[in-house]
Short mmCIF file of C-alpha atoms and ligand atoms in Angstrom, two decimals:
data_model
loop_
_atom_site.label_atom_id
_atom_site.label_comp_id
_atom_site.label_asym_id
_atom_site.label_seq_id
_atom_site.Cartn_x
_atom_site.Cartn_y
_atom_site.Cartn_z
CA MET A 1 0.00 0.00 0.00
CA SER A 2 1.20 3.49 -0.68
CA GLY A 3 -0.04 4.87 2.61
CA LEU A 4 -2.03 7.64 0.97
CA ALA A 5 -5.26 5.85 1.85
CA ASP A 6 -4.18 5.43 5.49
CA PHE A 7 -5.79 8.81 6.00
CA GLN A 8 -9.14 7.09 5.59
CA ASN A 9 -8.40 4.67 8.44
CA SER A 10 -7.16 7.46 10.66
CA ILE A 11 -10.46 9.30 10.24
CA TYR A 12 -12.49 6.24 11.26
CA LEU A 13 -10.22 5.60 14.23
CA GLN A 14 -10.61 9.17 15.43
CA GLY A 15 -14.34 8.67 15.11
CA LEU A 16 -14.13 6.04 17.87
CA GLY A 17 -13.21 8.91 20.17
CA ASP A 18 -16.05 11.03 18.75
CA VAL A 19 -13.65 13.20 16.79
CA THR A 20 -14.78 14.00 13.27
CA PRO A 21 -12.98 15.96 10.53
CA SER A 22 -13.39 19.70 10.90
CA LEU A 23 -13.60 20.14 7.13
CA PRO A 24 -15.74 18.19 4.66
CA THR A 25 -14.15 15.08 3.15
CA ASP A 26 -16.26 15.62 0.02
CA LEU A 27 -14.06 18.30 -1.51
CA THR A 28 -16.89 19.56 -3.72
CA LYS A 29 -18.43 20.93 -0.49
CA LEU A 30 -15.52 23.25 0.29
CA GLU A 31 -16.71 26.09 -1.92
CA GLU A 32 -19.95 26.68 -0.03
CA ARG A 33 -18.12 26.45 3.30
CA ALA A 34 -15.56 28.99 2.07
CA GLU A 35 -18.29 31.35 0.95
CA ARG A 36 -19.51 31.56 4.54
CA ALA A 37 -16.00 32.24 5.83
CA LEU A 38 -14.77 34.83 3.35
CA SER A 39 -15.59 38.39 2.39
CA ALA A 40 -17.83 38.68 -0.67
CA GLN A 41 -14.96 40.22 -2.61
CA ALA A 42 -12.39 37.55 -1.82
CA PHE A 43 -14.84 34.72 -2.40
CA GLY A 44 -16.06 36.28 -5.64
CA TYR A 45 -12.52 36.62 -6.92
CA VAL A 46 -11.65 32.96 -6.35
CA ALA A 47 -14.98 31.30 -7.12
CA GLY A 48 -15.78 33.55 -10.06
CA SER A 49 -15.15 32.78 -13.70
CA ALA A 50 -15.47 34.64 -16.98
CA GLY A 51 -18.78 35.91 -18.35
CA SER A 52 -21.83 33.79 -17.62
CA GLU A 53 -19.49 31.13 -16.18
CA ALA A 54 -20.67 28.63 -18.81
CA THR A 55 -17.14 27.27 -19.27
CA ALA A 56 -16.68 26.76 -15.55
CA ARG A 57 -19.89 24.71 -15.55
CA ALA A 58 -18.81 22.86 -18.69
CA ASN A 59 -15.57 21.87 -16.97
CA ARG A 60 -17.54 20.09 -14.27
CA ALA A 61 -20.16 18.68 -16.64
CA ALA A 62 -17.42 17.03 -18.71
CA PHE A 63 -16.18 15.14 -15.64
CA ASP A 64 -19.72 14.04 -14.94
CA ARG A 65 -20.13 12.64 -18.44
CA HIS A 66 -17.22 10.24 -18.01
CA ARG A 67 -17.78 7.18 -15.86
CA ILE A 68 -15.30 4.73 -14.37
CA VAL A 69 -16.04 1.01 -14.69
CA PRO A 70 -15.01 -0.92 -11.53
CA ARG A 71 -12.99 -4.13 -12.04
CA MET A 72 -12.69 -7.17 -9.77
CA LEU A 73 -10.10 -9.76 -8.67
CA ARG A 74 -7.00 -7.98 -9.92
CA ASP A 75 -4.69 -8.12 -6.88
CA VAL A 76 -4.38 -4.48 -5.99
CA ALA A 77 -2.90 -5.12 -2.55
CA GLU A 78 0.36 -3.33 -3.38
CA ARG A 79 -0.36 0.17 -4.59
CA ASP A 80 2.08 2.87 -5.57
CA LEU A 81 0.79 6.16 -6.91
CA SER A 82 4.16 7.86 -7.12
CA VAL A 83 5.26 9.41 -10.39
CA ASN A 84 8.16 11.48 -11.59
CA VAL A 85 7.48 14.46 -13.82
CA PHE A 86 10.29 16.67 -15.10
CA GLY A 87 12.68 15.10 -12.60
CA THR A 88 10.33 15.86 -9.70
CA ALA A 89 9.30 12.87 -7.61
CA MET A 90 5.79 13.11 -6.22
CA PRO A 91 3.68 10.78 -4.05
CA SER A 92 0.83 10.79 -6.56
CA PRO A 93 0.07 12.40 -9.91
CA VAL A 94 -1.08 15.67 -8.35
CA LEU A 95 0.49 19.10 -7.96
CA LEU A 96 -0.82 22.28 -6.40
CA GLY A 97 -1.55 24.53 -9.36
CA PRO A 98 -0.52 28.18 -9.45
CA ILE A 99 -2.97 30.53 -7.75
CA GLY A 100 -2.05 34.15 -7.22
CA VAL A 101 -3.06 36.50 -4.40
CA LEU A 102 -3.62 33.75 -1.83
CA SER A 103 -3.36 36.19 1.07
CA ILE A 104 -6.97 37.14 0.30
CA MET A 105 -7.82 33.60 1.45
CA HIS A 106 -5.63 33.55 4.57
CA PRO A 107 -3.03 35.96 5.96
CA ASP A 108 -0.26 33.34 5.51
CA GLY A 109 -1.28 32.81 1.87
CA GLU A 110 1.33 31.02 -0.23
CA LEU A 111 3.58 30.52 2.82
CA ALA A 112 0.99 28.23 4.38
CA VAL A 113 0.50 26.47 1.05
CA ALA A 114 4.27 25.97 0.72
CA ARG A 115 4.46 24.45 4.20
CA ALA A 116 1.49 22.17 3.53
CA ALA A 117 2.92 21.05 0.20
CA ALA A 118 6.30 20.28 1.75
CA ALA A 119 4.69 18.38 4.63
CA GLU A 120 2.83 16.16 2.13
CA GLY A 121 5.69 15.96 -0.37
CA VAL A 122 3.42 17.35 -3.08
CA PRO A 123 4.97 19.82 -5.53
CA MET A 124 3.63 23.35 -5.58
CA VAL A 125 3.62 25.61 -8.61
CA LEU A 126 4.16 29.14 -7.37
CA SER A 127 2.43 31.97 -9.23
CA THR A 128 4.22 35.11 -10.37
CA ALA A 129 1.16 36.89 -8.92
CA ALA A 130 1.70 35.43 -5.44
CA SER A 131 1.15 37.64 -2.41
CA TYR A 132 4.55 36.66 -0.97
CA ASP A 133 7.71 36.82 -3.04
CA MET A 134 9.22 33.67 -4.47
CA GLU A 135 12.21 33.73 -2.12
CA ALA A 136 10.01 33.79 0.99
CA VAL A 137 7.82 31.02 -0.39
CA ALA A 138 10.89 28.92 -1.23
CA GLU A 139 12.07 29.30 2.34
CA ALA A 140 8.69 28.21 3.69
CA ASN A 141 8.74 25.28 1.25
CA GLY A 142 12.21 24.20 2.47
CA ASP A 143 13.20 20.87 0.92
CA GLY A 144 9.80 20.48 -0.72
CA PRO A 145 9.55 20.23 -4.50
CA ARG A 146 8.56 23.46 -6.23
CA TRP A 147 8.01 24.76 -9.73
CA TYR A 148 7.67 28.38 -10.82
CA GLN A 149 4.81 29.77 -12.92
CA LEU A 150 5.71 32.74 -15.10
CA TYR A 151 3.35 35.48 -16.14
CA TRP A 152 5.54 36.66 -18.97
CA PRO A 153 5.86 40.42 -18.57
CA LYS A 154 6.35 42.82 -21.45
CA ASP A 155 9.75 43.94 -20.17
CA ARG A 156 12.19 41.20 -21.22
CA GLU A 157 14.69 42.19 -18.60
CA LEU A 158 12.06 41.78 -15.90
CA ALA A 159 11.09 38.38 -17.30
CA ALA A 160 14.74 37.29 -17.26
CA SER A 161 15.08 38.60 -13.71
CA PHE A 162 12.07 36.52 -12.58
CA LEU A 163 13.55 33.39 -14.17
CA GLY A 164 16.97 33.98 -12.63
CA ARG A 165 15.46 34.53 -9.19
CA ALA A 166 13.28 31.43 -9.50
CA LYS A 167 16.26 29.29 -10.43
CA ALA A 168 18.32 30.69 -7.56
CA ALA A 169 15.48 30.01 -5.12
CA GLY A 170 15.31 26.34 -6.08
CA TYR A 171 12.29 26.17 -8.38
CA THR A 172 13.15 23.29 -10.72
CA ALA A 173 10.61 23.46 -13.55
CA LEU A 174 8.97 26.35 -15.34
CA VAL A 175 5.28 26.71 -16.15
CA VAL A 176 4.51 29.55 -18.57
CA THR A 177 0.88 30.61 -18.54
CA LEU A 178 -0.23 31.84 -21.95
CA ASP A 179 -4.00 32.23 -21.55
CA THR A 180 -4.01 35.24 -19.23
CA PHE A 181 -1.98 37.97 -20.92
CA THR A 182 -5.00 40.09 -20.09
CA MET A 183 -7.74 39.64 -17.52
CA ALA A 184 -10.96 38.43 -19.11
CA TRP A 185 -14.45 39.86 -18.56
CA ARG A 186 -15.22 38.78 -15.00
CA PRO A 187 -18.62 40.02 -13.86
CA ARG A 188 -18.32 39.04 -10.19
CA ASP A 189 -15.22 41.21 -9.83
CA LEU A 190 -16.60 43.96 -12.06
CA ASP A 191 -19.83 44.11 -10.09
CA GLN A 192 -17.86 44.50 -6.86
CA GLY A 193 -15.24 46.81 -8.36
CA TYR A 194 -12.63 44.43 -7.03
CA LEU A 195 -9.19 43.66 -8.43
CA PRO A 196 -6.66 42.58 -5.76
CA PHE A 197 -3.64 43.93 -7.63
CA LEU A 198 -4.89 47.47 -7.59
CA ARG A 199 -4.99 47.13 -3.81
CA GLY A 200 -1.37 46.02 -3.76
CA ILE A 201 -2.07 42.29 -3.34
CA GLY A 202 -0.28 39.87 -5.68
CA VAL A 203 2.50 42.24 -6.69
CA ALA A 204 5.23 41.13 -4.25
CA ASN A 205 7.36 39.48 -6.94
CA TYR A 206 7.25 42.67 -8.98
CA PHE A 207 7.69 45.32 -6.32
CA GLY A 208 10.65 43.45 -4.79
CA ASP A 209 12.42 42.91 -8.11
CA PRO A 210 15.58 44.96 -8.85
CA VAL A 211 14.66 45.40 -12.53
CA PHE A 212 11.16 46.52 -11.62
CA GLN A 213 12.48 48.88 -8.97
CA ARG A 214 14.90 50.45 -11.39
CA ALA A 215 11.99 51.18 -13.73
CA VAL A 216 9.94 52.90 -11.03
CA GLY A 217 12.74 54.94 -9.52
CA GLY A 218 13.75 52.71 -6.61
CA PRO A 219 12.08 50.59 -3.93
CA VAL A 220 8.31 51.01 -3.83
CA THR A 221 7.18 53.44 -1.14
CA ASP A 222 4.12 55.64 -0.73
CA ALA A 223 5.86 58.19 -2.95
CA ASN A 224 6.03 55.98 -6.06
CA ARG A 225 3.27 53.44 -5.31
CA GLU A 226 0.97 54.77 -8.01
CA THR A 227 3.79 54.77 -10.57
CA ALA A 228 4.56 51.19 -9.55
CA LEU A 229 0.96 50.06 -9.97
CA LEU A 230 0.72 51.71 -13.37
CA HIS A 231 3.99 50.08 -14.35
CA TRP A 232 2.61 46.74 -13.16
CA ILE A 233 -0.54 47.18 -15.26
CA ALA A 234 1.48 48.16 -18.33
CA ASN A 235 3.85 45.22 -17.92
CA PHE A 236 1.79 42.36 -16.57
CA GLY A 237 1.07 40.67 -19.88
CA ASN A 238 2.11 40.93 -23.49
CA PRO A 239 -0.60 40.37 -26.12
CA SER A 240 1.89 40.61 -28.98
CA LEU A 241 3.85 37.44 -28.12
CA THR A 242 4.05 34.74 -30.81
CA TRP A 243 5.48 31.24 -31.07
CA ASP A 244 8.80 32.69 -32.22
CA ASP A 245 9.24 34.29 -28.80
CA LEU A 246 9.56 30.92 -27.08
CA VAL A 247 13.26 30.99 -27.93
CA PHE A 248 13.57 33.56 -25.14
CA LEU A 249 12.37 31.01 -22.59
CA ARG A 250 14.94 28.44 -23.64
CA GLU A 251 17.68 31.04 -23.53
CA ASN A 252 16.75 32.08 -20.01
CA TRP A 253 15.72 28.81 -18.37
CA ASP A 254 17.80 25.67 -18.52
CA GLY A 255 15.28 23.30 -16.90
CA PRO A 256 12.02 21.74 -18.09
CA ILE A 257 9.33 24.08 -19.48
CA ALA A 258 5.59 23.48 -19.80
CA LEU A 259 3.14 25.82 -21.54
CA LYS A 260 -0.11 26.30 -19.61
CA GLY A 261 -3.43 27.13 -21.21
CA ILE A 262 -3.23 24.83 -24.24
CA GLN A 263 -6.58 23.63 -25.60
CA HIS A 264 -6.04 23.13 -29.35
CA PRO A 265 -4.09 20.13 -30.74
CA ASP A 266 -2.27 22.41 -33.20
CA ASP A 267 -1.07 24.66 -30.37
CA ALA A 268 0.15 21.54 -28.56
CA ARG A 269 2.07 20.47 -31.69
CA ARG A 270 3.65 23.89 -31.99
CA ALA A 271 4.71 23.77 -28.35
CA VAL A 272 6.42 20.44 -28.91
CA ASP A 273 7.97 21.62 -32.19
CA ALA A 274 9.38 24.60 -30.29
CA GLY A 275 11.15 22.21 -27.94
CA MET A 276 8.87 22.58 -24.93
CA ASP A 277 8.93 19.66 -22.49
CA GLY A 278 5.23 19.70 -21.78
CA VAL A 279 1.86 21.35 -22.06
CA ILE A 280 -0.80 21.92 -19.45
CA VAL A 281 -4.26 21.47 -20.86
CA SER A 282 -6.17 24.16 -19.01
CA ASN A 283 -8.79 26.83 -19.59
CA HIS A 284 -7.84 28.62 -16.40
CA GLY A 285 -10.85 27.16 -14.62
CA GLY A 286 -13.20 28.94 -17.01
CA ARG A 287 -11.86 32.30 -15.87
CA GLN A 288 -10.75 33.49 -19.29
CA VAL A 289 -12.95 32.51 -22.27
CA ASP A 290 -16.63 32.12 -21.44
CA GLY A 291 -18.18 29.71 -23.91
CA ALA A 292 -14.90 27.82 -24.32
CA ILE A 293 -14.64 24.07 -24.64
CA ALA A 294 -14.48 22.13 -21.37
CA SER A 295 -10.83 21.48 -20.59
CA LEU A 296 -11.45 17.74 -20.17
CA ASP A 297 -13.00 17.66 -23.66
CA ALA A 298 -9.85 19.29 -25.05
CA LEU A 299 -7.57 16.75 -23.40
CA PRO A 300 -7.81 13.72 -25.75
CA GLY A 301 -7.04 15.79 -28.86
CA VAL A 302 -3.97 17.33 -27.24
CA VAL A 303 -2.77 13.95 -25.97
CA GLU A 304 -3.08 12.53 -29.47
CA ALA A 305 -1.25 15.47 -31.03
CA VAL A 306 1.62 15.32 -28.55
CA GLY A 307 2.03 11.54 -28.46
CA ASP A 308 5.11 10.57 -26.50
CA ARG A 309 7.08 13.64 -27.56
CA ALA A 310 6.19 15.65 -24.44
CA THR A 311 4.34 15.48 -21.14
CA VAL A 312 0.68 16.43 -20.93
CA LEU A 313 -0.63 17.75 -17.63
CA PHE A 314 -4.20 18.80 -16.94
CA ASP A 315 -6.30 21.23 -14.92
CA SER A 316 -9.67 22.98 -14.77
CA GLY A 317 -12.52 21.39 -12.91
CA VAL A 318 -10.56 18.83 -10.89
CA ARG A 319 -12.32 18.52 -7.54
CA THR A 320 -12.00 14.90 -6.37
CA GLY A 321 -9.65 11.95 -6.55
CA ALA A 322 -12.04 10.32 -9.00
CA ASP A 323 -11.72 13.36 -11.28
CA ALA A 324 -7.94 12.86 -11.32
CA VAL A 325 -8.42 9.22 -12.31
CA LYS A 326 -10.65 10.31 -15.22
CA ALA A 327 -8.11 12.88 -16.44
CA LEU A 328 -5.36 10.27 -16.25
CA ALA A 329 -7.57 7.83 -18.18
CA LEU A 330 -7.86 10.43 -20.93
CA GLY A 331 -4.09 10.72 -21.15
CA ALA A 332 -2.90 13.28 -18.60
CA ARG A 333 0.32 12.40 -16.78
CA ALA A 334 -0.72 14.33 -13.68
CA VAL A 335 -3.31 16.90 -12.63
CA LEU A 336 -3.07 20.33 -11.04
CA LEU A 337 -5.45 20.88 -8.18
CA ALA A 338 -6.45 24.53 -7.80
CA ARG A 339 -9.58 26.08 -6.27
CA PRO A 340 -10.13 23.27 -3.72
CA TYR A 341 -6.83 23.94 -1.99
CA ALA A 342 -7.49 27.69 -1.98
CA TYR A 343 -10.72 26.93 -0.11
CA GLY A 344 -8.84 24.59 2.22
CA LEU A 345 -6.43 27.43 2.91
CA ALA A 346 -9.30 29.82 3.62
CA LEU A 347 -10.93 27.37 6.02
CA GLY A 348 -7.92 26.01 7.85
CA GLY A 349 -4.62 27.58 6.79
CA GLN A 350 -1.78 25.09 6.35
CA ALA A 351 -3.81 22.31 8.00
CA GLY A 352 -6.70 23.03 5.65
CA VAL A 353 -4.48 22.59 2.61
CA GLN A 354 -3.07 19.36 4.06
CA HIS A 355 -6.62 18.11 4.66
CA VAL A 356 -7.45 18.74 1.01
CA LEU A 357 -4.29 16.97 -0.20
CA ARG A 358 -4.85 13.97 2.04
CA CYS A 359 -8.51 13.56 1.08
CA PHE A 360 -7.73 14.02 -2.59
CA GLN A 361 -4.90 11.52 -2.69
CA ALA A 362 -6.65 8.94 -0.50
CA GLU A 363 -9.71 9.10 -2.74
CA MET A 364 -7.54 8.80 -5.84
CA GLU A 365 -5.81 5.71 -4.49
CA LEU A 366 -9.06 4.04 -3.38
CA THR A 367 -10.81 4.82 -6.67
CA MET A 368 -7.92 3.38 -8.65
CA ALA A 369 -7.76 0.24 -6.54
CA LEU A 370 -11.50 -0.34 -6.88
CA ALA A 371 -11.11 0.07 -10.64
CA GLY A 372 -8.44 -2.64 -10.59
CA ILE A 373 -5.45 -0.32 -10.89
CA SER A 374 -2.43 -0.24 -8.60
CA ARG A 375 -0.14 2.18 -10.44
CA PRO A 376 -0.87 5.36 -12.43
CA GLU A 377 0.91 3.95 -15.51
CA GLN A 378 -1.77 1.26 -15.75
CA ILE A 379 -4.58 3.76 -16.20
CA GLY A 380 -5.91 3.95 -19.73
CA ARG A 381 -9.06 4.89 -21.56
CA GLU A 382 -10.38 1.37 -21.11
CA ILE A 383 -11.26 2.10 -17.47
CA LEU A 384 -13.95 4.51 -18.70
CA ALA A 385 -17.40 3.42 -19.83
CA GLY A 386 -17.83 3.39 -23.60
CA HIS A 387 -14.20 4.34 -24.15
C1 FMN B 401 -8.07 32.82 -7.69
C2 FMN B 401 -7.31 32.19 -8.80
C3 FMN B 401 -6.07 32.70 -9.14
C4 FMN B 401 -5.32 32.11 -10.15
N1 FMN B 401 -4.07 32.59 -10.41
C5 FMN B 401 -3.33 31.97 -11.34
C6 FMN B 401 -2.01 32.39 -11.57
O1 FMN B 401 -1.52 33.29 -10.92
N2 FMN B 401 -1.31 31.76 -12.53
C7 FMN B 401 -1.83 30.74 -13.28
O2 FMN B 401 -1.17 30.20 -14.15
N3 FMN B 401 -3.09 30.32 -13.07
C8 FMN B 401 -3.84 30.89 -12.11
N4 FMN B 401 -5.11 30.43 -11.88
C9 FMN B 401 -5.60 29.30 -12.66
C10 FMN B 401 -5.28 27.97 -11.99
O3 FMN B 401 -3.91 27.68 -12.05
C11 FMN B 401 -6.03 26.81 -12.67
O4 FMN B 401 -5.72 26.79 -14.04
C12 FMN B 401 -7.53 26.89 -12.51
O5 FMN B 401 -7.89 27.37 -11.24
C13 FMN B 401 -8.14 25.52 -12.72
O6 FMN B 401 -9.52 25.54 -12.51
P1 FMN B 401 -10.18 24.93 -11.19
O7 FMN B 401 -9.55 25.61 -10.02
O8 FMN B 401 -11.63 25.29 -11.32
O9 FMN B 401 -9.92 23.47 -11.21
C14 FMN B 401 -5.86 31.00 -10.86
C15 FMN B 401 -7.11 30.51 -10.51
C16 FMN B 401 -7.83 31.06 -9.48
C17 FMN B 401 -9.15 30.46 -9.11
O1 173 B 402 -7.03 35.58 -11.44
C1 173 B 402 -6.52 34.82 -12.23
O2 173 B 402 -7.14 33.89 -12.74
C2 173 B 402 -5.16 34.97 -12.60
O3 173 B 402 -4.59 34.01 -12.98
C3 173 B 402 -4.44 36.23 -12.57
C4 173 B 402 -3.43 36.41 -11.66
C5 173 B 402 -2.74 37.60 -11.67
C6 173 B 402 -3.04 38.59 -12.57
C7 173 B 402 -4.03 38.38 -13.49
C8 173 B 402 -4.73 37.19 -13.50
#
């Protein structure tokens, strides 16, 4: 046994002493709990998606359409969910996806997430838009595995500075998010007039950067705060990037690189042709293009286009261990868990994130075992009904 499912036994044993989990073990229930605990603005920012939120709903509906077929008598006594992606060993095919501005969920924000991830041995992908800078998060993460997510700023020198800092702080793989060079139309935030960055949240990596500081006339103080925010807005994303620009990434990062936000098989092919090590099939949790294809529905086409030339990871709509099994069945190598751990953070800080990781991985292991699978490599489309 891998031990991931031991969490299940520990919950029942605690129950003998009338102790029950303080957070729901059905991770789909976390959102409504978080809504009660958070301000309307913070909750709206995290739970909200683009437009009418049709894509966010489609992400979930796609998981519901796929069904796992249980299998019997397959000796699944010895289970091992561990995988290695980009040289990073992980206890199961799950990573904590990049989420910016986590201090709106909990004062310790990404620091608490980094501690939880390290305690569970699960890799975290740190956002450029984090509320704490990447050096502080690396320190909180200690020996834990960590990757860095780049929001590719217009200023090349700033981009290079971010990559150099990330490398120096021990982030081993690079995730470059392409789908959010500009914020989409997000009615929940518009209706509340709420954008965390304009309130100085999620800009730590920028304001602390030497290249950024040079551009705004020195360290950010009350005197140049407005200049700094305007510079942030002007530099956050670059809508004029093209495939030719990927050369820059290779020149400035000598580790593995995955492009996040890929939905079209042709884009996946171009990523591989450009020498990228992987793609992350993601529609940003429905936060960017309302009316877009469900990310899970985009997955098989990308997997087919990429073949064994690169690694395909997946996110958008993953809520339970069973969801992870479905994404793996459709060809993902691992999944990125996102909103559920943000809600765990809001509800319980570091312990809340660990609760989410333990529930998620235990459920993944039990679901796999009951479907006759003892290792992630054995999962294929055939475990799904009507494959
Ligand atoms: C509040 C919030 C902030 C996010 N910030 C980032 C970010 O900084 N960088 C990034 O690549 N993706 C970011 N994402 C997208 C997630 O990495 C992921 O793609 C998405 O949340 C998946 O959808 P799901 O959480 O509904 O499963 C963010 C998502 C949320 C909800
Ligand atoms: O909110 C988001 O979805 C997000 O990824 C983001 C983070 C920082 C700046 C802009 C968008």
